[in-house]
mmCIF file of C-alpha atoms and ligand atoms in Angstrom:
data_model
loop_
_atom_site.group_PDB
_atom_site.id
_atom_site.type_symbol
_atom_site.label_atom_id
_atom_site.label_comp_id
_atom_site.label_asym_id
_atom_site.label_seq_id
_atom_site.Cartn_x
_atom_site.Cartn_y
_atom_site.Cartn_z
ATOM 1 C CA UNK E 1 -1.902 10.237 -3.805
ATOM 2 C CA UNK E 2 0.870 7.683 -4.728
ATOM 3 C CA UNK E 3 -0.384 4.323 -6.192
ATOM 4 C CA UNK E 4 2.064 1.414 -6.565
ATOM 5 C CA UNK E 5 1.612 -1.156 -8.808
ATOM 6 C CA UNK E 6 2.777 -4.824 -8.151
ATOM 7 C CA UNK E 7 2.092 -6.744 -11.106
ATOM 8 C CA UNK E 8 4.091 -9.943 -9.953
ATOM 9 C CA UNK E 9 3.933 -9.752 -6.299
ATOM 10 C CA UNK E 10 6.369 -12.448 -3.670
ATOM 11 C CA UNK E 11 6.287 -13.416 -0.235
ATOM 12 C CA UNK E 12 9.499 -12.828 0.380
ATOM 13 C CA UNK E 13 11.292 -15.787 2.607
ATOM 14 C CA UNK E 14 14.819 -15.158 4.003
ATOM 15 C CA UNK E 15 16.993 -17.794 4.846
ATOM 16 C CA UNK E 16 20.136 -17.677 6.771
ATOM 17 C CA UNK E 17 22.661 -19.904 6.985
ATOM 18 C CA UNK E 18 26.538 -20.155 7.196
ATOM 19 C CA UNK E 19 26.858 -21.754 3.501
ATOM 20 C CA UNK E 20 24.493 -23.883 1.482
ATOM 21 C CA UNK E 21 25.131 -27.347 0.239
ATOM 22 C CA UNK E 22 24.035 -27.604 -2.948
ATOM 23 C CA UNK E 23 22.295 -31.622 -3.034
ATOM 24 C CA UNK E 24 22.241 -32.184 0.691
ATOM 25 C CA UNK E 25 20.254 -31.071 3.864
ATOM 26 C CA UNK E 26 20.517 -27.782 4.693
ATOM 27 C CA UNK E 27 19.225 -26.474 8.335
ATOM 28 C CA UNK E 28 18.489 -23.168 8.606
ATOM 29 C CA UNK E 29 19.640 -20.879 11.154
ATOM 30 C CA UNK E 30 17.315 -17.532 11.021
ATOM 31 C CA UNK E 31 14.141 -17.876 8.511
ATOM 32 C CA UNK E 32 11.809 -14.964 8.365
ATOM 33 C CA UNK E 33 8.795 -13.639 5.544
ATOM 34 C CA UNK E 34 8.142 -10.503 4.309
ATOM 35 C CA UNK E 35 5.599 -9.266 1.767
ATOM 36 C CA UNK E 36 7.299 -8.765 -1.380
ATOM 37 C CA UNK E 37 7.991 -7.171 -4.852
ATOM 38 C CA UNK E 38 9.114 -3.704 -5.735
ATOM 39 C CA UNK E 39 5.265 -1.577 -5.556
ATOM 40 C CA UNK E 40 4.841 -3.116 -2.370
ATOM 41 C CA UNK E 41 8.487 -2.354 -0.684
ATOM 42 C CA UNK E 42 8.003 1.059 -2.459
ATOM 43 C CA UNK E 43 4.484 1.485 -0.627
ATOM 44 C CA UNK E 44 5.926 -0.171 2.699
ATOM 45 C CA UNK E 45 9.105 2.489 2.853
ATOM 46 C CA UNK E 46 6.716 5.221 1.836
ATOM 47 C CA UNK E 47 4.660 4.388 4.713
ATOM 48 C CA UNK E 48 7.604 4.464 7.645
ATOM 49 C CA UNK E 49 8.277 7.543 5.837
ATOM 50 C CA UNK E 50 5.113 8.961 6.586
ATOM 51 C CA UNK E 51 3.826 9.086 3.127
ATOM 52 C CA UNK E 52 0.283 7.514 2.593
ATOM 53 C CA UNK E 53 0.334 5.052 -0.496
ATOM 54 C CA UNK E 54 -2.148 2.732 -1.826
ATOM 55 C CA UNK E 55 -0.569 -0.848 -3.285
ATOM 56 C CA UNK E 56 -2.454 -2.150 -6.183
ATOM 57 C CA UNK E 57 -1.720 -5.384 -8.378
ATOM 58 C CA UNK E 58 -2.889 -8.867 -8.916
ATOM 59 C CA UNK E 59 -3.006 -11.275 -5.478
ATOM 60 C CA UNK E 60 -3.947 -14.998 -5.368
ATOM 61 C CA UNK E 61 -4.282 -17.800 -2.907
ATOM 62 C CA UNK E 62 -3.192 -17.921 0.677
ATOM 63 C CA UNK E 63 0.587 -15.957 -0.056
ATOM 64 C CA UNK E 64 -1.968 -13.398 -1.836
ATOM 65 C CA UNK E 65 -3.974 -13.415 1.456
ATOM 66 C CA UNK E 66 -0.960 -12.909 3.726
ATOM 67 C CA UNK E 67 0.692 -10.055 1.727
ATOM 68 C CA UNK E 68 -2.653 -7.901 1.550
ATOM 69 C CA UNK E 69 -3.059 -9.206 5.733
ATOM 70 C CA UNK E 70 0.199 -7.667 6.035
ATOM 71 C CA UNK E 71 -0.090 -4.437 4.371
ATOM 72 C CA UNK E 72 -3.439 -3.435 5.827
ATOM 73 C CA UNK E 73 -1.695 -4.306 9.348
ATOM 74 C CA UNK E 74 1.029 -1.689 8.483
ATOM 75 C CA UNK E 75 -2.305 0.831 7.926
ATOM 76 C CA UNK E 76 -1.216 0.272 3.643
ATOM 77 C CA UNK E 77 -4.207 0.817 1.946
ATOM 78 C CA UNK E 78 -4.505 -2.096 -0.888
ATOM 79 C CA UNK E 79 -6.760 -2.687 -4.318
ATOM 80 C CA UNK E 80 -5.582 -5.931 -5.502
ATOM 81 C CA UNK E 81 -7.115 -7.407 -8.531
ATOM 82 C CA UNK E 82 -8.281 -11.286 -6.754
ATOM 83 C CA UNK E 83 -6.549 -14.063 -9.410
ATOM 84 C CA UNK E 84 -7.357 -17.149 -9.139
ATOM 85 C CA UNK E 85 -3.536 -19.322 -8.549
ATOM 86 C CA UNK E 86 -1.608 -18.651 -5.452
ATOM 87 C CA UNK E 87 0.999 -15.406 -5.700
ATOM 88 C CA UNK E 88 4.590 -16.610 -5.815
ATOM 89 C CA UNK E 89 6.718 -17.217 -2.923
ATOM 90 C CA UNK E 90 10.439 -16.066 -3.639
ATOM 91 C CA UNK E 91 13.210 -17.190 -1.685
ATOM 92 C CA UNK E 92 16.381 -15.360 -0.521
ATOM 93 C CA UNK E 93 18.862 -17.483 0.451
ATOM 94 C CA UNK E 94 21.751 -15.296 2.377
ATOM 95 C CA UNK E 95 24.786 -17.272 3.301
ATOM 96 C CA UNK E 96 28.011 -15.212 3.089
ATOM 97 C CA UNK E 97 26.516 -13.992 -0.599
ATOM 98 C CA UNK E 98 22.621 -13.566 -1.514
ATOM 99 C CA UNK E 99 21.453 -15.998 -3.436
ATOM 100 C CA UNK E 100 17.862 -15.379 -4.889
ATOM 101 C CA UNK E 101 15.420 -17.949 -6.185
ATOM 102 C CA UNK E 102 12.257 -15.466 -7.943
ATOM 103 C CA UNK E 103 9.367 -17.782 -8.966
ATOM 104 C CA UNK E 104 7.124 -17.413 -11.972
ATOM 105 C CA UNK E 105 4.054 -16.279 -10.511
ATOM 106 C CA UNK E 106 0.278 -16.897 -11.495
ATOM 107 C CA UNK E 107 -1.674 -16.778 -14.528
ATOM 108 C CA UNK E 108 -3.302 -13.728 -15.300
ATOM 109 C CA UNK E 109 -6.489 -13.804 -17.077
ATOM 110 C CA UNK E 110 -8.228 -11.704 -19.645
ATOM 111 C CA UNK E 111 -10.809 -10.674 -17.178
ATOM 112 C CA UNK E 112 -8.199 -9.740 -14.550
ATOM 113 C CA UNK E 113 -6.176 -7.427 -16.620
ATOM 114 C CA UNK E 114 -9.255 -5.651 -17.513
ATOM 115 C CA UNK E 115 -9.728 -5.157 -13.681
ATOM 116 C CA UNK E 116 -6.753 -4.126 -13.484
ATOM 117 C CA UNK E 117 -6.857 -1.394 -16.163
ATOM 118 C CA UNK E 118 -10.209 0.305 -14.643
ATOM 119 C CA UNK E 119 -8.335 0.761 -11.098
ATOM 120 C CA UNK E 120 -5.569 2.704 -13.575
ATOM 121 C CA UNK E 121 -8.360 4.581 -15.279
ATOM 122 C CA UNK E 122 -9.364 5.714 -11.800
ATOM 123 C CA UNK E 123 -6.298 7.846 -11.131
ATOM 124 C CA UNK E 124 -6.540 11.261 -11.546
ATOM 125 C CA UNK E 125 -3.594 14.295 -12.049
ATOM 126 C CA UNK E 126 -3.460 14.337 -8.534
ATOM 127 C CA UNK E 127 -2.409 11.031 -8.101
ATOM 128 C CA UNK E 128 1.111 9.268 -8.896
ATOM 129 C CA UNK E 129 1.571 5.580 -10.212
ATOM 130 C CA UNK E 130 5.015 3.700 -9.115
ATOM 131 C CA UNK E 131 5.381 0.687 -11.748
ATOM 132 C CA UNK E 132 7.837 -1.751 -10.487
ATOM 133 C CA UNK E 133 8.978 -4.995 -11.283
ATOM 134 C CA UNK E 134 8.697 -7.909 -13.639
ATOM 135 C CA UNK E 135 5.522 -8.888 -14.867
ATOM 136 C CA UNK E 136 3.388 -11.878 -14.736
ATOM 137 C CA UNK E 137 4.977 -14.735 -17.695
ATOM 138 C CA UNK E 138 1.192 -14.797 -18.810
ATOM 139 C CA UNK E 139 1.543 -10.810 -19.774
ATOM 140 C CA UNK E 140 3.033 -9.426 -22.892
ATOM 141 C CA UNK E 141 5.913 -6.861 -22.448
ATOM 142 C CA UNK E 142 3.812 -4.092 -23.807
ATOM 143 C CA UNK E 143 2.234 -4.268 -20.319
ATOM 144 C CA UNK E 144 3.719 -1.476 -18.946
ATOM 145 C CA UNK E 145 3.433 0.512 -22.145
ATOM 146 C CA UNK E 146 -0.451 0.350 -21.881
ATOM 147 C CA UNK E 147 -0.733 1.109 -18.453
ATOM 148 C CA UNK E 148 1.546 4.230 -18.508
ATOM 149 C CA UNK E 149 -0.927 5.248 -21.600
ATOM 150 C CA UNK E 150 -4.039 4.873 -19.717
ATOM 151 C CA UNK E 151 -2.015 7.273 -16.977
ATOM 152 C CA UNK E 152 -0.645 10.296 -20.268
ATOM 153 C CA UNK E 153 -4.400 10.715 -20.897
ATOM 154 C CA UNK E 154 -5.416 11.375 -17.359
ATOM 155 C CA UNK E 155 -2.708 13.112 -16.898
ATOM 156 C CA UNK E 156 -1.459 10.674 -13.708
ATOM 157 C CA UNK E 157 2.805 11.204 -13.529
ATOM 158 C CA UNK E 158 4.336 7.960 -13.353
ATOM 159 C CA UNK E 159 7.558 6.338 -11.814
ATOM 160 C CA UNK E 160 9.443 3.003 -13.573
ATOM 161 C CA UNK E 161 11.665 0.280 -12.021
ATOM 162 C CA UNK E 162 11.577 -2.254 -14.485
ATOM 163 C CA UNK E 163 14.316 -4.193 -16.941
ATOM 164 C CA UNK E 164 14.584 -4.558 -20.393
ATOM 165 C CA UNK E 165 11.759 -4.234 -22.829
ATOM 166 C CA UNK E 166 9.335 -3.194 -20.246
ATOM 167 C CA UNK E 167 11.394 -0.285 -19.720
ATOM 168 C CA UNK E 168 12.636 0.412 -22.885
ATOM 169 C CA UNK E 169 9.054 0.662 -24.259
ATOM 170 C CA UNK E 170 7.834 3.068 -21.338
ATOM 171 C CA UNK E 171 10.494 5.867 -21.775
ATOM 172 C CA UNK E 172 9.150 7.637 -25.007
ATOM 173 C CA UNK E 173 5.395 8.110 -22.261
ATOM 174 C CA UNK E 174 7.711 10.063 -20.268
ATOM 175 C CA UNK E 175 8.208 8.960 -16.546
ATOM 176 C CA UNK E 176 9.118 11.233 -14.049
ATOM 177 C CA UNK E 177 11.768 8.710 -12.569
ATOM 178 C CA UNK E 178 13.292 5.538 -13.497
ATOM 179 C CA UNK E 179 15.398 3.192 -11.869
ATOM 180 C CA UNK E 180 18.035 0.700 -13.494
ATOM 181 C CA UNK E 181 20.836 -0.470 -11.501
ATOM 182 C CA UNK E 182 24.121 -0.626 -13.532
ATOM 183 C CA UNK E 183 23.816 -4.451 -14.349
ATOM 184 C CA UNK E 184 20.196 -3.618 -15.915
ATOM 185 C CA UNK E 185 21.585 -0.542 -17.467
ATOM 186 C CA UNK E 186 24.423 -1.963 -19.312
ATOM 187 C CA UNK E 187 22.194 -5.052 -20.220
ATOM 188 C CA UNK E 188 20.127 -2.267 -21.926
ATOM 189 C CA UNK E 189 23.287 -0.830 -23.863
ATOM 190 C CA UNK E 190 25.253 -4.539 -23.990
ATOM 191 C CA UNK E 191 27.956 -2.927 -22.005
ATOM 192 C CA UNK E 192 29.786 -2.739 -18.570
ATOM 193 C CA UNK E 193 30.052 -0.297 -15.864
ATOM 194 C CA UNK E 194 32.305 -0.267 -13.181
ATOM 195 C CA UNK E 195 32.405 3.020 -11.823
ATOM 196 C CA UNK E 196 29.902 6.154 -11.221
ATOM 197 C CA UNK E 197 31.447 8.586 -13.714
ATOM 198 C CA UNK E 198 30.613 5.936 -16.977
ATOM 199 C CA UNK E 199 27.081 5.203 -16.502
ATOM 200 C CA UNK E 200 26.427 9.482 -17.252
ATOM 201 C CA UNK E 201 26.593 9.109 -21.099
ATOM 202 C CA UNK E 202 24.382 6.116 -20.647
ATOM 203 C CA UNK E 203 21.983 7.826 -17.968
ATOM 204 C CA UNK E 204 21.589 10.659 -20.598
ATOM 205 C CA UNK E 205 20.754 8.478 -23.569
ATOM 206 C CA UNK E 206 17.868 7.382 -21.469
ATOM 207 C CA UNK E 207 17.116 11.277 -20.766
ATOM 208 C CA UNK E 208 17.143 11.896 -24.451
ATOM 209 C CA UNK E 209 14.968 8.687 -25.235
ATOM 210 C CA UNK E 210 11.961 10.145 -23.034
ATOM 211 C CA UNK E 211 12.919 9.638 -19.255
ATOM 212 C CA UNK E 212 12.689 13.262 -16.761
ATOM 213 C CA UNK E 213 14.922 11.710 -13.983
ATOM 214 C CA UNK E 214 17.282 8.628 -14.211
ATOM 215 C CA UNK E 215 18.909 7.290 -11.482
ATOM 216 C CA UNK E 216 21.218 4.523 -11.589
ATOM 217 C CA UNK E 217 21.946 2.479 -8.624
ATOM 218 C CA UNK E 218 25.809 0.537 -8.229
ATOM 219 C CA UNK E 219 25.560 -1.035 -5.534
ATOM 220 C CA UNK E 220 28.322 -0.157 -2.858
ATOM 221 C CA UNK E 221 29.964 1.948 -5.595
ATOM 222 C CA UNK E 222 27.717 4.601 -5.712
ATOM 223 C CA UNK E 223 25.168 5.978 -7.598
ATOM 224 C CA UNK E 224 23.787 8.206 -10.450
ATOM 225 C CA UNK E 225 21.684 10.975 -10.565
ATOM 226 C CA UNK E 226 20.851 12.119 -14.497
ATOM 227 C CA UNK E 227 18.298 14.776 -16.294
ATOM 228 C CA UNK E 228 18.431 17.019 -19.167
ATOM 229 C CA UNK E 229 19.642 19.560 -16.718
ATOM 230 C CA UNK E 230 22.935 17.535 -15.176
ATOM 231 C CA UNK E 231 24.328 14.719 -13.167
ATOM 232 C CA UNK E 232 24.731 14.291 -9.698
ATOM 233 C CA UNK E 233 26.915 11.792 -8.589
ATOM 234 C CA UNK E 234 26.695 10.031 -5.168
ATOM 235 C CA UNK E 235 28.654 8.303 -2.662
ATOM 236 C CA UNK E 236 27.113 6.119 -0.143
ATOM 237 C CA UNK E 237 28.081 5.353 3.159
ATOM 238 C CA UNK E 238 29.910 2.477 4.697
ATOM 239 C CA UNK E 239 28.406 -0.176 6.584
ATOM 240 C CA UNK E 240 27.617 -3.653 6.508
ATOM 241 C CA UNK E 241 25.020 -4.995 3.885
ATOM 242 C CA UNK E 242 22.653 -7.302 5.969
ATOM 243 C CA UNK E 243 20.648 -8.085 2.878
ATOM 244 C CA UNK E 244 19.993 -5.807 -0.179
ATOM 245 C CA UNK E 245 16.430 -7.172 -1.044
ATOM 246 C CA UNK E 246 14.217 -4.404 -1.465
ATOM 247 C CA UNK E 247 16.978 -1.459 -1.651
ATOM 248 C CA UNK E 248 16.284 -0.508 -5.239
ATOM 249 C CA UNK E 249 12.699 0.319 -3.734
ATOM 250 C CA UNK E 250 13.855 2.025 -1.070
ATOM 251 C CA UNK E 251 15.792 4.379 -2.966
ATOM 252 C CA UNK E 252 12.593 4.594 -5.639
ATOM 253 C CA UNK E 253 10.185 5.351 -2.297
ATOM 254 C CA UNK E 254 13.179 7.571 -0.323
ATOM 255 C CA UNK E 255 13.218 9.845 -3.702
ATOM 256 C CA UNK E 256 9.424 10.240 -3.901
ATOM 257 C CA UNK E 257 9.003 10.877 -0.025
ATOM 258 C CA UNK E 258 11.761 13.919 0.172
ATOM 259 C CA UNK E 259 10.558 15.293 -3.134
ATOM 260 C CA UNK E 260 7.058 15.616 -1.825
ATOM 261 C CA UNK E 261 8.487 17.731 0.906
ATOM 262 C CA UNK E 262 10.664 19.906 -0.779
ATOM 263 C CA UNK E 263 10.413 19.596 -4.985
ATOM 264 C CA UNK E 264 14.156 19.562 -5.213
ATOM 265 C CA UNK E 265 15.940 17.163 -6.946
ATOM 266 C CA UNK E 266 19.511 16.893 -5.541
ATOM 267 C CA UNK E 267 17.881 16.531 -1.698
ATOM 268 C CA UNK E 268 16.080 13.552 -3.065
ATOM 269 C CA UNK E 269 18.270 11.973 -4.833
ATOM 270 C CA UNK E 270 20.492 12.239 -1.452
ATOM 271 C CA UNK E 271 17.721 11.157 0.537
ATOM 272 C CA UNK E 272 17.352 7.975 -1.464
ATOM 273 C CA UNK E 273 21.026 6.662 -1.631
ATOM 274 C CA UNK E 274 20.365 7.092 2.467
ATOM 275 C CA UNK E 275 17.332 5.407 2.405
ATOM 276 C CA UNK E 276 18.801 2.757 0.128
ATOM 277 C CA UNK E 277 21.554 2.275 1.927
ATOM 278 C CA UNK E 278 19.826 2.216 5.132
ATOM 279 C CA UNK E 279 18.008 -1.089 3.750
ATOM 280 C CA UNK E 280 21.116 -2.462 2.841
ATOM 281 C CA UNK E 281 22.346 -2.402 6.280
ATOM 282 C CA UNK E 282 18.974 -3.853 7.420
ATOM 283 C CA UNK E 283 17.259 -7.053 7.486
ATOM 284 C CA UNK E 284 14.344 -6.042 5.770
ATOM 285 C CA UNK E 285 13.855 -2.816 4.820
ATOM 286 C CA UNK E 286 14.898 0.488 6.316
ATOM 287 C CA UNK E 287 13.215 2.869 8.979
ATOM 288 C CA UNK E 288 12.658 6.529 8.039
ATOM 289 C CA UNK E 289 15.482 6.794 11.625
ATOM 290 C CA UNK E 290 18.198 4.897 9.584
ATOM 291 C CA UNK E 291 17.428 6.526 6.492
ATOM 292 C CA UNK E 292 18.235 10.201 8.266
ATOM 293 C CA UNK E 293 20.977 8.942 10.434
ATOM 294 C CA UNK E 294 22.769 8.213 7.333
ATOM 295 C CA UNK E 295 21.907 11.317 5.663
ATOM 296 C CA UNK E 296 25.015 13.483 6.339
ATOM 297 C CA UNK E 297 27.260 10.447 5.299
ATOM 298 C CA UNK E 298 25.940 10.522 1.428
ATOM 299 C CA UNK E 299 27.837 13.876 -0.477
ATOM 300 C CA UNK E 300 26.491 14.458 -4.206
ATOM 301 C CA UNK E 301 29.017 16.029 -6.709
ATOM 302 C CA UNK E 302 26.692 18.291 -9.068
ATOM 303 C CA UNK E 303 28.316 17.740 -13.120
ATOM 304 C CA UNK E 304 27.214 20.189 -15.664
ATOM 305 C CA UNK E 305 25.683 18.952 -18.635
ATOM 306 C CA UNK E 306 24.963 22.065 -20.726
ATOM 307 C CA UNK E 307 25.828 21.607 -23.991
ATOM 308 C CA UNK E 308 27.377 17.689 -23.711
ATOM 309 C CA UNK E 309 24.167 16.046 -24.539
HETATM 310 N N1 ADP Z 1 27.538 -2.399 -0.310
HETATM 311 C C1 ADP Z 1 26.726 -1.336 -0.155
HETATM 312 N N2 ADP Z 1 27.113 -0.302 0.621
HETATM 313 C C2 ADP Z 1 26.334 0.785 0.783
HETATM 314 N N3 ADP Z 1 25.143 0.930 0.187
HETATM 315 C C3 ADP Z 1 24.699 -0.080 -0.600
HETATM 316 C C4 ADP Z 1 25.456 -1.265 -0.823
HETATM 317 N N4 ADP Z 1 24.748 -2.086 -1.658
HETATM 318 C C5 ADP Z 1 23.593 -1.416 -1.941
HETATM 319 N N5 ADP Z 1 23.561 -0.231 -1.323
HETATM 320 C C6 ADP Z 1 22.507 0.798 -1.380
HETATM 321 O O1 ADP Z 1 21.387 0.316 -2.065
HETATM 322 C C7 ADP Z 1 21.175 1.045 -3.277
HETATM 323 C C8 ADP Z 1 20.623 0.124 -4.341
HETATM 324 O O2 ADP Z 1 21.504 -0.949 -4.555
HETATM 325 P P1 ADP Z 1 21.642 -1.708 -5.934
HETATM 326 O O3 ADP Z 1 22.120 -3.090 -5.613
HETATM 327 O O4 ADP Z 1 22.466 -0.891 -6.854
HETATM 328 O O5 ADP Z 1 20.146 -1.681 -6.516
HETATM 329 P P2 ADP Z 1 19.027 -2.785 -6.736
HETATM 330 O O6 ADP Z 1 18.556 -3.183 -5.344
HETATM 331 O O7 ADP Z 1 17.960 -2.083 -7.513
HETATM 332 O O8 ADP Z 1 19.678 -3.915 -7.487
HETATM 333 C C9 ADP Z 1 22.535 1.675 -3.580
HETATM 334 O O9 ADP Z 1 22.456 2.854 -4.350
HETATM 335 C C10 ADP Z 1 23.024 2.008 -2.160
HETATM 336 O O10 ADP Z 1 22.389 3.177 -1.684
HETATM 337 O O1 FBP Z 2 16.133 -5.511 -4.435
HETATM 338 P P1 FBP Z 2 15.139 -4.798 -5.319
HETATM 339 O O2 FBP Z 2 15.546 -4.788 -6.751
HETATM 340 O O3 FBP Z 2 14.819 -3.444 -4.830
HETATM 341 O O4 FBP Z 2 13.776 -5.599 -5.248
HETATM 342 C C1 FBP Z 2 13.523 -6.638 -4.356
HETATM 343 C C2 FBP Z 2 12.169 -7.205 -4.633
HETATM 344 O O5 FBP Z 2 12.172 -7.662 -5.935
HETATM 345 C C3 FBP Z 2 11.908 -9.036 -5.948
HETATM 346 O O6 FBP Z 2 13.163 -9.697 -6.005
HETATM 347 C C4 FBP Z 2 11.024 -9.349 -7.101
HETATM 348 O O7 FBP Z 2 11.657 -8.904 -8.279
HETATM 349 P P2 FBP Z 2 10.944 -8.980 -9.666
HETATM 350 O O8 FBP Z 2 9.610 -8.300 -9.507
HETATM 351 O O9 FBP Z 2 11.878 -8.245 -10.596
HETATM 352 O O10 FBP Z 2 10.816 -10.440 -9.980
HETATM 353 C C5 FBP Z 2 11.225 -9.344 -4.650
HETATM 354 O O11 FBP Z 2 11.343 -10.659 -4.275
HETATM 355 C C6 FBP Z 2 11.847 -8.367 -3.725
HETATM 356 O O12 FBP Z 2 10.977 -7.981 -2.747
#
């Protein structure tokens, strides 16, 4: 079964207004709150996709309360670790641009990150663990690294979306999939991107550092499909972005759901630009209807890599 893991959870609250004045009173047009961070939009598009997850992290307080409230309404199983501070609340503040205000989060103890590690040591091969997003401030950024350990001796494949260090440290454990988008991937290399066709050295550095599958997202200019075996490059469809929150995690949970079905790559990889896409183009996140109706619109390029690397 899939796992996610949401070490740094959000309610996520939406706020929409023409434009923002930065030092005075701002009313708000449209509010609305979603449970948040990337395991838990990876479990929630799984499950309109009609692939059973169960969400695991750390959850606190009354926002912890209303995200696993939430979930279990949706029929997402949950295992949250109980910590004692309140889970973050992050604001998205969408005015002709997205503006987004991510809090801290809680303190994780000693105690709880023990917890924590016994759910891991539960998995089995059977089983799949999604790690996505930042980490509590209270955690080193070997966090990851352990975890992903835990899952090499059980034999438990594992998925990363995750910046930096906590990425960086994970690829040499092998994941089946990561994630960067091009800003996080040219933070990694101290470089730019701006097209689809320049991130494929990059994508393959990552390859020959540890990962299976890259795939890097650019936004409304496309995106990346890399393994030892070659690129596929994508183009996504037109349409307009409501609000992007949460479609990294789509195209993280749209990739896992189509490979279950069919074990091949390319379909997947097509299957979560649509999916991605179809959350851009949504207020919250997409519909497993979107995702297909968008389908035909995304064409993948297959590129060679035999002998390049
Ligand atoms: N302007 C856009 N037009 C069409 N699709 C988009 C647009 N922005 C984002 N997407 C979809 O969302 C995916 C992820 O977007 P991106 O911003 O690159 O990732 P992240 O959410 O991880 O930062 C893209 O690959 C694409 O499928
Ligand atoms: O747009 P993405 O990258 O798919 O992820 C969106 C999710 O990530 C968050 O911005 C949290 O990100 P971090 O875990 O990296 O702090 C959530 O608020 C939101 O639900």
């Amino acid at each position: 079964m899939i796992h996610t893991l949401t070490l740094n959870p959000s309610v996520d609250y939406i706020l929409e207004l023409d434009e923002i004045i930065v030092g005075g009173l701002n009313r708000i047009q449209h509010d609305t709150k979603f449970p948040g961070g990337k395991g838990i939009n990876v479990s929630r598009v799984l499950n309109r996709m009609d692939v059973k997850s169960k969400a695991l992290g750390f959850a606190g307080g009354f926002t912890g309360e209303y995200i696993v409230d939430c979930l279990n309404k949706e029929n997402i199983q949950t295992d949250f670790v109980q910590v004692a501070d309140d889970t973050r609340i992050n604001v998205k503040i969408k005015t002709k641009t997205e503006t987004e205000i991510n809090a801290k989060g809680p303190a994780i103890s000693g105690r709880n990150f023990e917890d924590l590690k016994n759910k891991i040591r539960s998995l089995s091969e059977d089983d799949l663990l999604v790690l996505a997003g930042s980490i509590p401030s209270t955690l080193p950024e070997s966090t990851y690294e352990e975890l992903v350990r835990i899952c090499l001796e059980n034999g438990t494949a594992f998925v990363v979306d995750a910046e930096g260090e906590l990425l960086k440290k994970v690829l040499p454990y092998k994941p089946f999939l990561i994630k960067p988008n091009h800003h996080e991937l040219g933070d990694l290399f101290k470089t730019e991107f701006t097209s689809a066709k320049e991130v494929i050295p990059y994508g393959q550095k990552l390859v020959e550092m540890g990962a299976q599958n890259v795939i890097v997202s650019l936004a409304g200019k496309g995106a990346v499909l890399i393994s030892d075996e070659a690129a596929y490059i994508s183009s996504v469809p037109n349409g307009e972005v409501k609000s992007s929150v949460g479609a990294g995690d789509s195209m993280v949970a749209g990739f896992l759901a189509a490979y279950e079905k069919n074990k091949n790559i390319e379909k997947a990889f097509q299957y979560s630009v649509a999916s991605g896409s179809a959350t851009a183009f949504s207020l919250g996140l997409c519909t497993k209807e979107k995702a297909e109706e968008l389908l035909s619109q995304v064409s993948i390029e297959k590129v060679s890599l035999k002998g390049e690397i």
